[in-house]
XYZ file of C-alpha atoms in Angstrom:
308
model
C -6.121 -80.792 -204.257
C -2.687 -82.024 -203.181
C -3.991 -85.582 -202.834
C -5.329 -85.477 -206.396
C -1.956 -84.321 -207.725
C -0.128 -87.076 -205.840
C -2.598 -89.684 -207.015
C -2.203 -88.531 -210.615
C 1.579 -88.613 -210.373
C 1.472 -92.104 -208.867
C -0.833 -93.259 -211.657
C 1.539 -91.886 -214.282
C 4.537 -93.580 -212.686
C 2.797 -96.934 -212.371
C 1.353 -96.685 -215.838
C 4.730 -95.808 -217.297
C 6.310 -98.789 -215.484
C 3.639 -101.155 -216.772
C 4.101 -99.801 -220.276
C 7.850 -100.351 -220.072
C 7.273 -103.884 -218.800
C 4.961 -104.586 -221.747
C 7.275 -103.105 -224.391
C 9.977 -105.446 -225.759
C 13.526 -104.282 -225.155
C 16.645 -105.416 -226.984
C 20.221 -105.352 -225.726
C 22.941 -106.393 -228.180
C 26.549 -107.285 -227.406
C 28.546 -106.645 -230.563
C 31.946 -108.065 -231.525
C 34.870 -105.858 -232.521
C 34.183 -103.700 -235.563
C 37.557 -103.936 -237.360
C 40.110 -106.520 -238.432
C 37.959 -108.955 -240.430
C 39.046 -110.875 -243.512
C 37.275 -113.125 -245.991
C 35.990 -116.263 -244.258
C 35.899 -114.787 -240.743
C 32.935 -115.484 -238.436
C 31.216 -112.673 -236.507
C 28.986 -113.402 -233.511
C 26.288 -111.061 -232.203
C 24.561 -111.759 -228.866
C 21.105 -110.226 -228.454
C 19.023 -110.307 -225.266
C 15.319 -109.668 -225.973
C 13.112 -108.981 -222.923
C 9.313 -109.332 -223.261
C 6.326 -109.549 -220.922
C 5.909 -112.740 -218.934
C 2.896 -113.824 -221.035
C 4.499 -112.898 -224.371
C 6.664 -114.965 -226.681
C 8.652 -114.533 -229.872
C 6.960 -115.929 -232.943
C 9.148 -118.857 -234.095
C 8.337 -117.956 -237.701
C 10.087 -114.603 -237.269
C 13.372 -116.200 -236.178
C 15.678 -116.260 -239.226
C 16.969 -119.561 -240.504
C 20.634 -120.147 -241.298
C 21.545 -119.554 -244.913
C 22.847 -116.923 -247.355
C 21.634 -113.368 -246.739
C 23.310 -111.921 -249.854
C 26.219 -112.712 -252.152
C 28.861 -112.040 -249.505
C 27.162 -112.712 -246.129
C 25.818 -115.961 -244.699
C 23.973 -116.589 -241.443
C 25.749 -119.705 -240.164
C 23.728 -120.457 -237.031
C 20.989 -119.122 -234.741
C 20.863 -120.284 -231.110
C 17.898 -119.264 -228.935
C 17.725 -119.787 -225.152
C 14.744 -118.752 -223.032
C 14.923 -117.798 -219.351
C 12.969 -115.696 -216.828
C 14.384 -112.793 -214.821
C 12.086 -110.941 -212.449
C 8.685 -110.322 -214.059
C 9.961 -110.509 -217.640
C 10.778 -113.310 -220.011
C 14.123 -113.114 -221.794
C 15.365 -114.629 -225.041
C 19.128 -114.957 -225.421
C 19.754 -115.090 -229.176
C 23.208 -115.776 -230.629
C 23.637 -114.938 -234.325
C 26.767 -116.189 -236.101
C 27.606 -114.642 -239.489
C 30.373 -115.485 -241.950
C 31.667 -112.961 -244.439
C 32.888 -113.922 -247.903
C 33.643 -110.414 -249.106
C 37.143 -109.924 -250.536
C 37.720 -106.159 -250.681
C 40.541 -104.558 -252.615
C 40.928 -102.053 -249.792
C 39.459 -101.724 -246.285
C 35.717 -101.346 -246.662
C 32.795 -100.783 -244.343
C 30.084 -103.453 -244.603
C 26.700 -103.653 -242.930
C 24.842 -106.596 -241.424
C 21.080 -106.010 -241.875
C 18.678 -105.615 -238.976
C 16.459 -108.463 -237.777
C 12.868 -107.960 -236.649
C 11.310 -110.458 -234.253
C 7.527 -110.589 -233.954
C 6.361 -110.652 -230.312
C 2.970 -112.281 -229.656
C 0.702 -111.742 -226.631
C -2.707 -113.244 -225.890
C -5.594 -111.008 -226.990
C -3.264 -108.166 -227.972
C -1.702 -106.934 -231.145
C 1.743 -108.204 -231.968
C 4.748 -105.944 -231.520
C 8.293 -106.066 -232.827
C 11.685 -106.419 -231.206
C 14.385 -105.134 -233.532
C 18.044 -106.138 -233.493
C 19.512 -103.119 -235.295
C 21.877 -103.280 -238.224
C 25.594 -103.253 -237.493
C 28.648 -102.253 -239.494
C 32.195 -103.582 -239.510
C 35.390 -103.050 -241.492
C 36.550 -105.792 -243.864
C 40.232 -105.704 -244.842
C 42.035 -107.123 -247.889
C 44.374 -110.063 -247.476
C 47.291 -108.174 -249.062
C 48.001 -104.875 -250.727
C 47.203 -104.489 -254.423
C 49.988 -102.111 -255.466
C 53.348 -103.038 -253.934
C 55.614 -100.291 -252.776
C 58.624 -99.312 -254.823
C 62.004 -100.374 -253.603
C 65.076 -98.196 -253.577
C 66.011 -99.200 -257.151
C 62.684 -98.122 -258.605
C 61.335 -101.645 -258.994
C 58.467 -103.281 -257.103
C 59.221 -104.475 -253.610
C 59.021 -108.188 -252.876
C 55.612 -109.229 -251.628
C 56.998 -112.224 -249.757
C 59.768 -112.022 -247.245
C 62.629 -114.470 -247.203
C 62.302 -117.475 -244.948
C 63.706 -117.035 -241.488
C 67.032 -118.839 -241.036
C 66.811 -122.188 -239.319
C 68.601 -122.339 -235.988
C 70.015 -125.674 -234.908
C 69.226 -126.551 -231.320
C 71.386 -128.859 -229.258
C 69.667 -132.084 -228.222
C 72.434 -133.285 -225.920
C 70.363 -132.800 -222.779
C 67.359 -134.611 -224.251
C 69.457 -137.525 -225.520
C 71.227 -137.851 -222.182
C 67.899 -137.830 -220.346
C 66.504 -140.492 -222.683
C 69.604 -142.669 -222.204
C 69.366 -142.412 -218.418
C 65.653 -143.194 -218.539
C 66.296 -146.198 -220.802
C 69.009 -147.624 -218.535
C 66.810 -147.083 -215.491
C 63.922 -148.892 -217.185
C 66.134 -151.867 -218.125
C 67.498 -152.156 -214.583
C 63.972 -151.957 -213.160
C 62.783 -154.704 -215.521
C 65.717 -156.937 -214.567
C 64.999 -156.445 -210.872
C 61.324 -157.226 -211.438
C 62.195 -160.365 -213.429
C 64.525 -161.510 -210.647
C 61.867 -160.866 -208.016
C 59.225 -162.818 -209.974
C 61.701 -165.541 -211.039
C 61.084 -164.794 -214.711
C 63.514 -165.378 -217.568
C 66.519 -165.322 -217.306
C 66.126 -165.820 -213.563
C 63.459 -168.520 -213.813
C 65.784 -171.304 -212.673
C 65.802 -171.598 -208.918
C 66.536 -174.212 -206.317
C 64.087 -177.081 -206.441
C 61.742 -177.559 -203.513
C 61.112 -181.294 -203.203
C 59.423 -181.028 -199.804
C 56.961 -178.490 -201.194
C 56.019 -180.979 -203.913
C 55.758 -183.727 -201.288
C 53.542 -181.517 -199.110
C 51.086 -181.090 -201.984
C 50.983 -184.837 -202.585
C 50.433 -185.603 -198.882
C 47.655 -183.018 -198.622
C 45.987 -184.430 -201.709
C 46.061 -187.956 -200.298
C 44.868 -186.739 -196.886
C 41.814 -185.187 -198.518
C 40.731 -188.582 -199.845
C 39.066 -191.389 -197.926
C 41.378 -192.947 -195.333
C 42.930 -196.015 -196.957
C 46.253 -197.825 -196.671
C 47.051 -197.020 -200.309
C 46.752 -193.296 -199.665
C 49.000 -193.546 -196.614
C 51.574 -195.535 -198.579
C 51.681 -192.893 -201.370
C 52.130 -190.116 -198.803
C 55.083 -191.922 -197.175
C 56.707 -192.568 -200.552
C 56.323 -188.897 -201.555
C 58.200 -187.798 -198.430
C 60.923 -190.417 -198.938
C 61.490 -189.179 -202.504
C 61.725 -185.618 -201.146
C 64.462 -186.683 -198.695
C 66.335 -188.465 -201.486
C 66.141 -185.476 -203.853
C 67.136 -182.997 -201.157
C 70.211 -185.103 -200.297
C 70.970 -186.227 -203.866
C 71.116 -189.849 -202.639
C 69.068 -192.431 -200.807
C 68.351 -191.417 -197.216
C 67.536 -194.044 -194.586
C 67.069 -193.677 -190.836
C 70.784 -194.333 -190.289
C 71.670 -191.393 -192.575
C 69.738 -188.819 -190.573
C 72.804 -187.242 -188.923
C 74.662 -186.720 -192.205
C 71.475 -185.378 -193.804
C 71.031 -182.761 -191.085
C 74.685 -181.751 -191.349
C 74.202 -181.110 -195.081
C 70.812 -179.453 -194.576
C 70.957 -177.713 -191.188
C 67.733 -175.808 -191.858
C 65.842 -178.990 -190.877
C 67.668 -179.479 -187.540
C 64.754 -178.016 -185.574
C 62.528 -180.804 -186.914
C 64.852 -183.675 -185.861
C 62.287 -185.283 -183.485
C 59.594 -185.200 -186.171
C 61.978 -186.612 -188.791
C 63.005 -189.464 -186.457
C 59.338 -190.214 -185.821
C 58.682 -190.257 -189.564
C 61.474 -192.741 -190.291
C 60.394 -194.937 -187.377
C 56.817 -195.021 -188.667
C 58.007 -195.670 -192.226
C 60.187 -198.621 -191.063
C 57.166 -200.113 -189.323
C 54.972 -199.651 -192.399
C 57.328 -201.021 -195.054
C 59.626 -203.451 -193.232
C 57.258 -204.770 -190.549
C 54.313 -204.693 -192.992
C 52.171 -203.022 -190.315
C 50.394 -200.278 -192.238
C 47.504 -200.087 -189.779
C 49.864 -199.667 -186.833
C 51.804 -196.993 -188.689
C 48.606 -195.077 -189.411
C 47.709 -195.244 -185.723
C 51.172 -194.080 -184.661
C 51.395 -191.237 -187.223
C 47.977 -190.444 -188.713
C 47.729 -189.012 -192.192
C 46.711 -185.612 -190.811
C 49.876 -185.499 -188.674
C 51.865 -186.588 -191.700
C 50.437 -183.625 -193.635
C 51.443 -181.290 -190.793
C 54.971 -182.725 -190.839
C 55.199 -182.234 -194.611
C 54.064 -178.615 -194.230
C 56.753 -177.942 -191.603
C 59.439 -179.428 -193.862
C 58.217 -177.257 -196.741
C 58.326 -174.101 -194.622
C 61.926 -174.762 -193.565
C 62.832 -175.462 -197.176
C 61.317 -172.207 -198.436
C 62.955 -170.185 -195.660
C 66.400 -170.729 -197.203
C 65.335 -170.835 -200.872
């Protein structure tokens, strides 16, 4: 007997749970119910839970548009998700009110009925109940009387304008402007831009480029001759006069940065004398090849740039 009672109770509990799982449930999150004016938008969030094999009939979902002369359904957003053994529909309903009451008035948003479909079963309904809110007028209709018996002013006087000091802001802008100008001048000086674009000429750097260019060509006497002439012109420009082998001491006194290269400079002038005065270009090329001449030009350029 006891077993039959327990079995019956268990059957009722399980049956009741299955019935609850099959019955649609609706949970609505409502906005505030007061403080609305003409043109305001109200949003209602409804969560409809149905069986896992059920679905809401799309035809029963309302479409945006006017519901009456003062209420419009602006948008309907539907999201579907699954939680546990039930399927859920998250439905967001956005309404806009166009009612302009003369005094605070209670208005009602109508209920919405969703048709729930299940395979081989009759359809059921999930109802989002109606909801009421208070719509307020934009201003009072009858103004209060003032102390003199006349109507009070509906609009208040404009608030007086207070003048704020901008000394701190102007000082900060001036300091920032001066700092920017100084930074630009320093950058222009560093990059040798205008007005600092004029700088000491580097004749040996120009000669180095010419010698390297000639060294990259096929070895010929003409190339060697041009390389020697480029270096001679660099010596002349660096000294502001013609420089021969006999002038080497005075040249190094005027340009002491090249003193460390004295042996190489003497070798250069000796080779140049042999090439131009003895007309022995082949012997000069053997004594000071074009590759060594390019190395000498590079060393002269490095000393020149070190003091530029």
